[in-house]
Short mmCIF file of C-alpha atoms in Angstrom, two decimals:
data_model
loop_
_atom_site.label_atom_id
_atom_site.label_comp_id
_atom_site.label_asym_id
_atom_site.label_seq_id
_atom_site.Cartn_x
_atom_site.Cartn_y
_atom_site.Cartn_z
CA MET A 22 -21.39 -20.24 -18.88
CA ARG A 23 -20.57 -21.12 -15.55
CA ARG A 24 -23.99 -22.56 -13.76
CA LEU A 25 -24.88 -23.40 -10.19
CA VAL A 26 -24.33 -27.50 -10.33
CA LEU A 27 -26.97 -28.97 -8.00
CA LEU A 28 -30.89 -29.21 -8.78
CA LEU A 29 -31.71 -25.29 -8.76
CA ALA A 30 -34.73 -25.88 -11.32
CA ALA A 31 -36.16 -28.61 -8.47
CA VAL A 32 -35.05 -26.19 -5.99
CA LEU A 33 -36.87 -23.37 -7.62
CA GLY A 34 -39.65 -25.10 -8.87
CA THR A 35 -40.52 -22.06 -11.05
CA THR A 36 -39.72 -20.82 -14.80
CA ALA A 37 -37.72 -17.53 -15.84
CA ALA A 38 -40.11 -14.71 -15.04
CA ALA A 39 -40.80 -11.99 -17.87
CA GLU A 40 -40.50 -8.78 -15.57
CA PRO A 41 -37.60 -7.02 -15.11
CA ALA A 42 -36.01 -7.95 -11.10
CA ARG A 43 -34.88 -5.13 -8.72
CA LEU A 44 -31.85 -5.89 -7.15
CA PRO A 45 -31.30 -2.75 -4.82
CA ILE A 46 -27.84 -2.20 -3.67
CA LEU A 47 -27.39 -0.73 -0.43
CA VAL A 48 -23.48 0.16 0.44
CA PRO A 49 -21.83 2.89 2.97
CA VAL A 50 -19.63 5.14 -0.01
CA THR A 51 -19.71 7.78 2.46
CA GLY A 52 -18.20 8.00 5.49
CA PHE A 53 -15.38 6.64 7.44
CA LEU A 54 -16.00 3.30 5.08
CA SER A 55 -16.34 4.84 1.67
CA LEU A 56 -13.09 3.22 0.47
CA GLU A 57 -14.44 -0.54 1.13
CA GLY A 58 -18.17 0.82 0.28
CA THR A 59 -17.32 2.17 -3.06
CA SER A 60 -15.45 -1.50 -3.81
CA GLN A 61 -18.63 -3.41 -2.58
CA ARG A 62 -20.98 -1.02 -5.25
CA ASN A 63 -18.36 -1.54 -7.70
CA GLY A 64 -18.51 -5.06 -7.69
CA ALA A 65 -21.86 -5.81 -7.67
CA LEU A 66 -22.41 -2.88 -10.86
CA LEU A 67 -20.10 -5.07 -12.72
CA ALA A 68 -21.97 -8.25 -12.29
CA LEU A 69 -25.15 -6.70 -13.31
CA ARG A 70 -23.42 -5.12 -16.40
CA GLN A 71 -22.00 -8.86 -16.90
CA ALA A 72 -25.81 -10.43 -15.95
CA PRO A 73 -26.66 -13.73 -17.62
CA ALA A 74 -28.30 -12.79 -21.12
CA GLY A 75 -31.95 -12.95 -21.24
CA LEU A 76 -32.08 -11.73 -17.42
CA ALA A 77 -33.53 -8.24 -17.19
CA VAL A 78 -32.47 -6.40 -13.90
CA SER A 79 -32.09 -3.21 -12.83
CA GLY A 80 -29.95 -2.13 -9.66
CA GLU A 81 -30.55 0.90 -7.52
CA VAL A 82 -27.51 2.24 -5.38
CA ILE A 83 -28.38 3.91 -2.12
CA ASP A 84 -25.60 5.01 -0.20
CA THR A 85 -26.27 4.05 3.57
CA ALA A 86 -22.88 6.25 4.84
CA THR A 87 -22.27 4.55 8.38
CA ALA A 88 -25.04 5.03 10.61
CA PRO A 89 -27.31 1.73 11.26
CA GLU A 90 -30.50 3.96 10.89
CA ASN A 91 -29.03 5.13 7.17
CA ALA A 92 -29.39 1.67 6.38
CA VAL A 93 -32.45 0.86 7.53
CA ASN A 94 -34.34 3.52 5.97
CA ALA A 95 -32.51 3.34 2.58
CA LEU A 96 -33.97 -0.55 2.80
CA LEU A 97 -37.47 0.66 3.66
CA ARG A 98 -36.95 3.14 0.71
CA ALA A 99 -35.89 0.29 -1.69
CA LEU A 100 -39.04 -1.75 -0.39
CA ASP A 101 -41.10 1.03 -0.65
CA GLY A 102 -40.47 0.98 -4.95
CA GLY A 103 -42.35 -2.88 -4.95
CA PRO A 104 -41.11 -6.64 -4.47
CA VAL A 105 -37.47 -7.54 -4.65
CA PRO A 106 -35.98 -10.91 -4.47
CA ALA A 107 -33.15 -9.91 -2.39
CA VAL A 108 -30.63 -7.02 -1.57
CA VAL A 109 -27.04 -6.20 -1.74
CA ALA A 110 -26.90 -4.99 1.90
CA PRO A 111 -24.12 -2.47 3.25
CA MET A 112 -20.93 -4.49 5.10
CA LEU A 113 -20.96 -2.54 7.87
CA GLY A 114 -21.69 -4.86 10.73
CA THR A 115 -23.85 -2.21 12.72
CA GLN A 116 -25.67 -1.73 9.94
CA MET A 117 -26.49 -5.26 9.14
CA LEU A 118 -27.60 -6.18 12.52
CA ALA A 119 -30.21 -2.85 12.29
CA LEU A 120 -31.37 -4.74 8.85
CA MET A 121 -31.57 -8.40 9.93
CA PRO A 122 -35.02 -8.29 11.73
CA ILE A 123 -36.24 -6.46 8.91
CA ALA A 124 -34.92 -9.36 6.64
CA ALA A 125 -36.69 -11.59 8.73
CA GLU A 126 -39.96 -10.26 8.64
CA GLU A 127 -39.53 -9.45 4.74
CA LYS A 128 -38.22 -13.24 4.23
CA LEU A 129 -35.70 -11.13 2.08
CA PRO A 130 -32.25 -12.35 1.17
CA LEU A 131 -28.90 -10.11 2.07
CA VAL A 132 -26.34 -10.73 0.56
CA THR A 133 -23.32 -8.87 2.01
CA VAL A 134 -19.28 -9.18 2.10
CA SER A 135 -19.33 -8.09 5.91
CA GLY A 136 -16.71 -9.52 7.92
CA THR A 137 -18.51 -9.40 11.43
CA ALA A 138 -19.21 -13.05 12.40
CA SER A 139 -22.11 -12.36 14.91
CA LEU A 140 -24.19 -11.79 11.29
CA THR A 141 -24.66 -15.96 10.71
CA GLU A 142 -24.21 -16.71 14.32
CA ALA A 143 -27.92 -15.26 15.00
CA GLY A 144 -29.90 -18.09 13.38
CA ASN A 145 -31.42 -15.78 10.52
CA PRO A 146 -31.51 -17.61 7.74
CA TRP A 147 -31.47 -14.60 5.15
CA ILE A 148 -28.01 -13.69 5.85
CA PHE A 149 -25.35 -14.54 3.15
CA ARG A 150 -22.03 -13.53 3.48
CA PHE A 151 -19.31 -13.87 0.62
CA PHE A 152 -16.19 -12.74 2.40
CA PRO A 153 -14.15 -14.96 5.10
CA SER A 154 -16.16 -14.34 8.48
CA ASP A 155 -13.67 -13.02 11.39
CA ARG A 156 -13.90 -16.47 12.64
CA ALA A 157 -12.06 -17.73 9.59
CA ALA A 158 -9.88 -14.18 8.89
CA LYS A 159 -8.43 -14.54 12.24
CA GLU A 160 -7.86 -17.92 12.28
CA ALA A 161 -5.51 -17.34 9.08
CA HIS A 162 -4.49 -14.05 10.47
CA VAL A 163 -3.04 -15.75 13.69
CA ARG A 164 -2.02 -18.82 12.26
CA TYR A 165 0.35 -16.90 9.96
CA ALA A 166 2.01 -14.76 12.45
CA VAL A 167 2.42 -17.77 14.60
CA GLU A 168 3.41 -20.64 12.35
CA ARG A 169 5.23 -19.02 9.49
CA LEU A 170 6.55 -15.97 11.27
CA GLY A 171 7.28 -18.27 14.62
CA ARG A 172 5.94 -15.45 16.71
CA HIS A 173 4.25 -16.30 20.30
CA LYS A 174 4.08 -12.97 22.14
CA LEU A 175 1.42 -10.73 20.02
CA ALA A 176 0.09 -7.16 20.43
CA LEU A 177 -3.43 -6.45 18.53
CA VAL A 178 -4.58 -2.93 17.92
CA TYR A 179 -8.41 -2.56 16.86
CA GLN A 180 -10.97 -0.54 16.19
CA THR A 181 -13.60 -0.10 18.26
CA THR A 182 -16.30 -0.18 16.06
CA ALA A 183 -18.44 -4.08 15.71
CA TYR A 184 -16.21 -4.64 12.71
CA GLY A 185 -13.08 -4.34 14.95
CA GLN A 186 -14.36 -5.65 18.32
CA SER A 187 -15.25 -8.70 16.42
CA GLY A 188 -12.06 -9.03 14.84
CA ALA A 189 -10.17 -8.80 18.19
CA THR A 190 -12.28 -11.26 19.85
CA TYR A 191 -11.29 -14.37 17.07
CA ILE A 192 -8.15 -13.25 17.30
CA ALA A 193 -7.63 -13.62 20.79
CA THR A 194 -9.49 -17.06 21.15
CA ALA A 195 -7.32 -18.27 17.85
CA ALA A 196 -4.21 -16.84 19.87
CA LYS A 197 -5.21 -18.85 22.59
CA ARG A 198 -5.80 -22.06 20.57
CA HIS A 199 -2.24 -21.90 18.87
CA GLY A 200 -0.26 -21.56 21.94
CA ALA A 201 0.71 -17.59 21.46
CA GLU A 202 0.03 -15.16 23.86
CA LEU A 203 -1.84 -11.57 23.49
CA VAL A 204 0.53 -9.35 25.62
CA PHE A 205 -1.32 -6.20 24.27
CA SER A 206 -4.88 -5.63 23.41
CA GLU A 207 -6.00 -2.27 22.65
CA GLY A 208 -8.90 -0.67 20.84
CA ILE A 209 -8.92 2.53 18.75
CA ASP A 210 -12.04 4.76 17.74
CA THR A 211 -12.42 5.44 13.91
CA GLY A 212 -11.64 9.51 14.74
CA VAL A 213 -8.28 8.85 15.84
CA LYS A 214 -5.05 10.76 13.77
CA ASP A 215 -2.09 9.94 15.67
CA TYR A 216 -1.09 6.03 16.30
CA ALA A 217 2.16 6.95 17.67
CA PRO A 218 1.33 6.40 21.26
CA VAL A 219 -0.35 3.59 21.18
CA LEU A 220 2.18 1.88 19.16
CA LYS A 221 4.88 3.02 21.54
CA ARG A 222 2.46 1.23 24.04
CA ALA A 223 2.18 -1.97 21.84
CA MET A 224 6.00 -2.15 21.12
CA ALA A 225 6.45 -2.00 25.32
CA SER A 226 4.30 -4.94 26.42
CA GLY A 227 7.05 -7.15 25.23
CA ALA A 228 5.70 -8.42 21.82
CA ASP A 229 7.32 -10.14 18.97
CA ALA A 230 4.94 -9.46 16.70
CA LEU A 231 2.28 -6.61 15.84
CA LEU A 232 -1.26 -7.20 14.18
CA LEU A 233 -3.74 -4.58 13.32
CA HIS A 234 -7.61 -4.91 13.10
CA LEU A 235 -8.72 -1.61 11.42
CA HIS A 236 -10.34 -0.19 8.93
CA ALA A 237 -8.83 1.07 5.62
CA GLY A 238 -7.89 4.85 6.86
CA PRO A 239 -6.90 3.91 10.37
CA THR A 240 -4.89 0.95 8.68
CA ALA A 241 -2.70 3.25 6.39
CA LEU A 242 -2.65 5.99 9.28
CA ALA A 243 -1.01 2.71 11.68
CA VAL A 244 1.49 1.74 8.61
CA ARG A 245 2.79 5.40 7.95
CA GLN A 246 3.69 5.23 12.00
CA VAL A 247 4.77 1.99 11.91
CA ALA A 248 7.60 3.41 9.44
CA ALA A 249 7.89 6.47 10.82
CA LEU A 250 8.68 5.11 13.92
CA GLY A 251 11.49 2.89 12.91
CA LEU A 252 9.63 -0.25 14.20
CA THR A 253 11.08 -3.41 13.18
CA LEU A 254 8.96 -6.32 14.58
CA PRO A 255 6.94 -8.15 11.87
CA VAL A 256 3.25 -6.62 11.14
CA VAL A 257 -0.36 -8.80 10.17
CA ALA A 258 -2.84 -6.32 9.36
CA GLY A 259 -6.19 -7.02 8.88
CA SER A 260 -7.76 -7.07 5.08
CA ALA A 261 -8.09 -3.47 4.84
CA LEU A 262 -3.96 -3.23 3.93
CA HIS A 263 -4.81 -5.24 0.73
CA GLN A 264 -7.01 -2.55 -1.18
CA PRO A 265 -5.08 -0.69 -3.68
CA ALA A 266 -7.19 2.22 -2.59
CA THR A 267 -5.25 2.01 0.69
CA ALA A 268 -1.67 1.06 -0.63
CA ALA A 269 -2.09 4.05 -2.52
CA LEU A 270 -2.09 6.17 0.35
CA LEU A 271 1.43 5.01 1.58
CA GLU A 272 5.33 4.99 -0.11
CA PRO A 273 6.02 1.23 -1.19
CA ARG A 274 9.22 1.83 1.44
CA GLU A 275 6.17 1.97 4.07
CA LEU A 276 4.71 -1.17 3.06
CA LYS A 277 8.01 -2.79 2.99
CA GLY A 278 7.25 -6.11 4.83
CA ILE A 279 4.05 -5.74 5.92
CA CYS A 280 1.92 -8.38 5.71
CA ALA A 281 -1.99 -8.64 5.56
CA GLU A 282 -4.89 -11.38 5.55
CA SER A 283 -8.04 -11.15 2.91
CA ALA A 284 -10.25 -13.28 0.29
CA SER A 285 -8.24 -12.36 -2.37
CA SER A 286 -5.80 -9.74 -4.31
CA PRO A 287 -6.98 -9.40 -7.55
CA VAL A 288 -4.18 -6.93 -8.34
CA SER A 289 -2.04 -9.84 -8.03
CA GLY A 290 -3.30 -12.02 -10.65
CA GLY A 291 -2.68 -15.60 -10.35
CA SER A 292 -5.38 -17.16 -12.95
CA PRO A 293 -6.97 -16.21 -16.37
CA ARG A 294 -10.08 -15.50 -14.54
CA LEU A 295 -8.65 -13.23 -11.95
CA GLU A 296 -6.63 -11.22 -14.74
CA GLN A 297 -10.21 -11.41 -17.21
CA PHE A 298 -11.67 -9.56 -13.85
CA LEU A 299 -8.88 -7.06 -13.44
CA LYS A 300 -9.47 -5.79 -17.05
CA ASP A 301 -12.89 -5.85 -16.65
CA TYR A 302 -12.78 -3.39 -13.81
CA ARG A 303 -10.29 -1.75 -14.85
CA ALA A 304 -12.20 -1.00 -18.28
CA ALA A 305 -15.64 -0.38 -16.08
CA PHE A 306 -14.14 1.66 -12.98
CA GLY A 307 -10.65 3.43 -13.97
CA ALA A 308 -9.27 2.11 -11.06
CA ASP A 309 -7.80 -1.52 -9.19
CA PRO A 310 -10.39 -3.86 -7.51
CA ASP A 311 -9.64 -5.33 -4.55
CA ALA A 312 -11.24 -8.32 -2.43
CA TYR A 313 -14.34 -6.87 -1.34
CA ALA A 314 -14.96 -5.85 -5.32
CA LEU A 315 -14.08 -9.54 -6.09
CA ALA A 316 -16.34 -11.19 -3.05
CA GLN A 317 -19.36 -8.79 -4.32
CA TYR A 318 -19.04 -9.28 -7.64
CA ASP A 319 -18.87 -13.19 -7.14
CA GLY A 320 -21.77 -13.17 -4.49
CA THR A 321 -23.82 -10.76 -7.05
CA GLU A 322 -22.97 -13.02 -9.94
CA MET A 323 -24.17 -16.24 -8.48
CA LEU A 324 -27.50 -14.25 -7.33
CA LEU A 325 -28.14 -13.41 -10.71
CA ASP A 326 -27.25 -16.86 -11.72
CA VAL A 327 -30.49 -17.67 -9.30
CA LEU A 328 -32.65 -15.20 -10.73
CA ALA A 329 -31.97 -16.24 -14.24
CA HIS A 330 -33.21 -19.57 -13.27
CA GLY A 331 -36.65 -18.10 -12.46
CA ALA A 332 -36.14 -17.65 -9.05
CA ARG A 333 -38.35 -14.24 -8.38
CA THR A 334 -39.31 -14.40 -4.36
CA GLY A 335 -37.09 -14.32 -1.43
CA GLU A 336 -37.49 -17.66 -0.40
CA ALA A 337 -36.73 -19.10 -3.77
CA VAL A 338 -33.65 -16.95 -3.41
CA ARG A 339 -33.05 -17.99 -0.11
CA ALA A 340 -33.37 -21.72 -1.25
CA ALA A 341 -30.86 -21.52 -3.86
CA LEU A 342 -28.30 -19.60 -2.19
CA ALA A 343 -28.53 -21.79 0.89
CA ALA A 344 -28.84 -25.18 -1.43
CA GLU A 345 -26.01 -24.48 -3.89
CA GLN A 346 -22.69 -23.63 -4.40
CA TRP A 347 -20.63 -21.81 -6.97
CA ASP A 348 -17.45 -21.15 -8.72
CA GLY A 349 -16.35 -17.28 -8.23
CA VAL A 350 -13.26 -16.14 -9.46
CA ALA A 351 -11.91 -15.94 -6.18
CA MET A 352 -12.70 -19.06 -4.44
CA ARG A 353 -15.90 -21.98 -4.47
CA TYR A 354 -18.91 -20.86 -2.29
CA ALA A 355 -21.10 -22.77 -0.18
CA SER A 356 -22.91 -22.09 2.51
CA ASN A 357 -21.88 -24.05 6.03
CA GLY A 358 -25.55 -23.78 6.73
CA HIS A 359 -25.71 -20.77 8.49
CA GLY A 360 -25.24 -18.51 5.80
CA ASP A 361 -21.17 -18.33 5.62
CA MET A 362 -20.18 -18.73 1.80
CA ALA A 363 -16.83 -17.99 1.87
CA HIS A 364 -14.08 -20.17 3.54
CA SER A 365 -10.78 -19.55 1.95
CA VAL A 366 -8.15 -16.51 3.02
CA VAL A 367 -4.89 -15.26 1.44
CA ILE A 368 -2.03 -14.07 3.62
CA LEU A 369 -0.05 -11.05 0.88
CA CYS A 370 3.14 -9.43 1.44
CA TYR A 371 4.65 -5.97 -0.10
CA ASP A 372 8.21 -6.06 -0.53
CA GLY A 373 8.87 -2.19 -0.40
CA VAL A 374 9.28 -1.58 -4.03
CA THR A 375 5.67 -1.53 -5.36
CA ARG A 376 2.16 -1.59 -4.15
CA VAL A 377 1.47 -4.24 -5.22
CA PRO A 378 1.28 -7.28 -3.16
CA LYS A 379 2.31 -11.09 -3.25
CA VAL A 380 0.45 -13.67 -2.40
CA VAL A 381 2.73 -15.99 0.59
CA GLU A 382 -0.11 -18.37 1.98
CA ARG A 383 -3.41 -19.63 1.03
CA TYR A 384 -5.80 -21.31 3.74
CA ASP A 385 -8.71 -23.39 2.81
CA GLY A 386 -11.37 -24.88 4.42
CA LEU A 387 -12.05 -22.28 6.37
CA ASP A 388 -15.18 -22.11 8.42
CA ALA A 389 -16.76 -24.67 6.32
CA ALA A 390 -18.27 -26.52 9.32
CA LYS A 391 -21.35 -24.66 11.32
CA PRO A 392 -20.48 -22.62 13.86
CA ASP A 393 -20.24 -24.11 17.23
#
């Protein structure tokens, strides 16, 4: 069994407790983020089903939908049930921002897969992110377009949510750093259903590559419209495209040549542990996992290992997560001092024949240093 490797007992200073640990799972399983939130929930539940021997732990799932106040109410409801050592927290950035003051006041670690970069840049020591932050993901996003595809005039279409705005900021920064020009940039509300107008404006800008940073449903709408319009520019999308549930909304021909950044691509396989995770997830949920599910699985597994070694308070869990490293299925996780645990990003592309992408590039060591 994989175990934490660095002096965990000394950090915790406790022994395994007999009382079952409560691990509330607060995730958005309804609303525009339902695809991603369901994956996050499933990853956490699968890890709980495979909890270390001898560890008694319960995991109540509470739907946070997409409003910040829903997340706050969900957390307060979870805390009303008695002490908890940590919480699986929603992936939506605006909800995480609403929860952070409560986490600090309650001294409660929040384990999330949200990509919104600002979460770990506010000096809150109770946030632990097991998905690459936008700082890391957008670095890979832009580097692939510039270095691998040789494109230097980029058009960006992003979401107007906190997630979208965070990613747009880091794409603009990375483009400048790598000598590329962002010749077009426009934010789109999640309620927009017709992407043809914005795509036509992007093409008219003189761009030689199109970058998308959208949630899952909007990503599918945009990619379908790219195919319908016959646009031939290279398209590099955000991590939402890698989801099997997103790809299922599109025909393979509509995906041909489209690439995306992601923390991982479980359906693409590549290692015995990935293959086992894929098998277990399919058996448990009758669906294919995505990177959000795997990231939350890895993060919850590390959390369960901490609990199995005796941590029962928020402070004990926080200290262990901040100090230790974990060999997850997707990558090795370790905090950069700000709670960013994931520092690797892959680029995957679709061939137009199947909905299973091929991993074509991997960037390691991104965001390993403390943010500026």
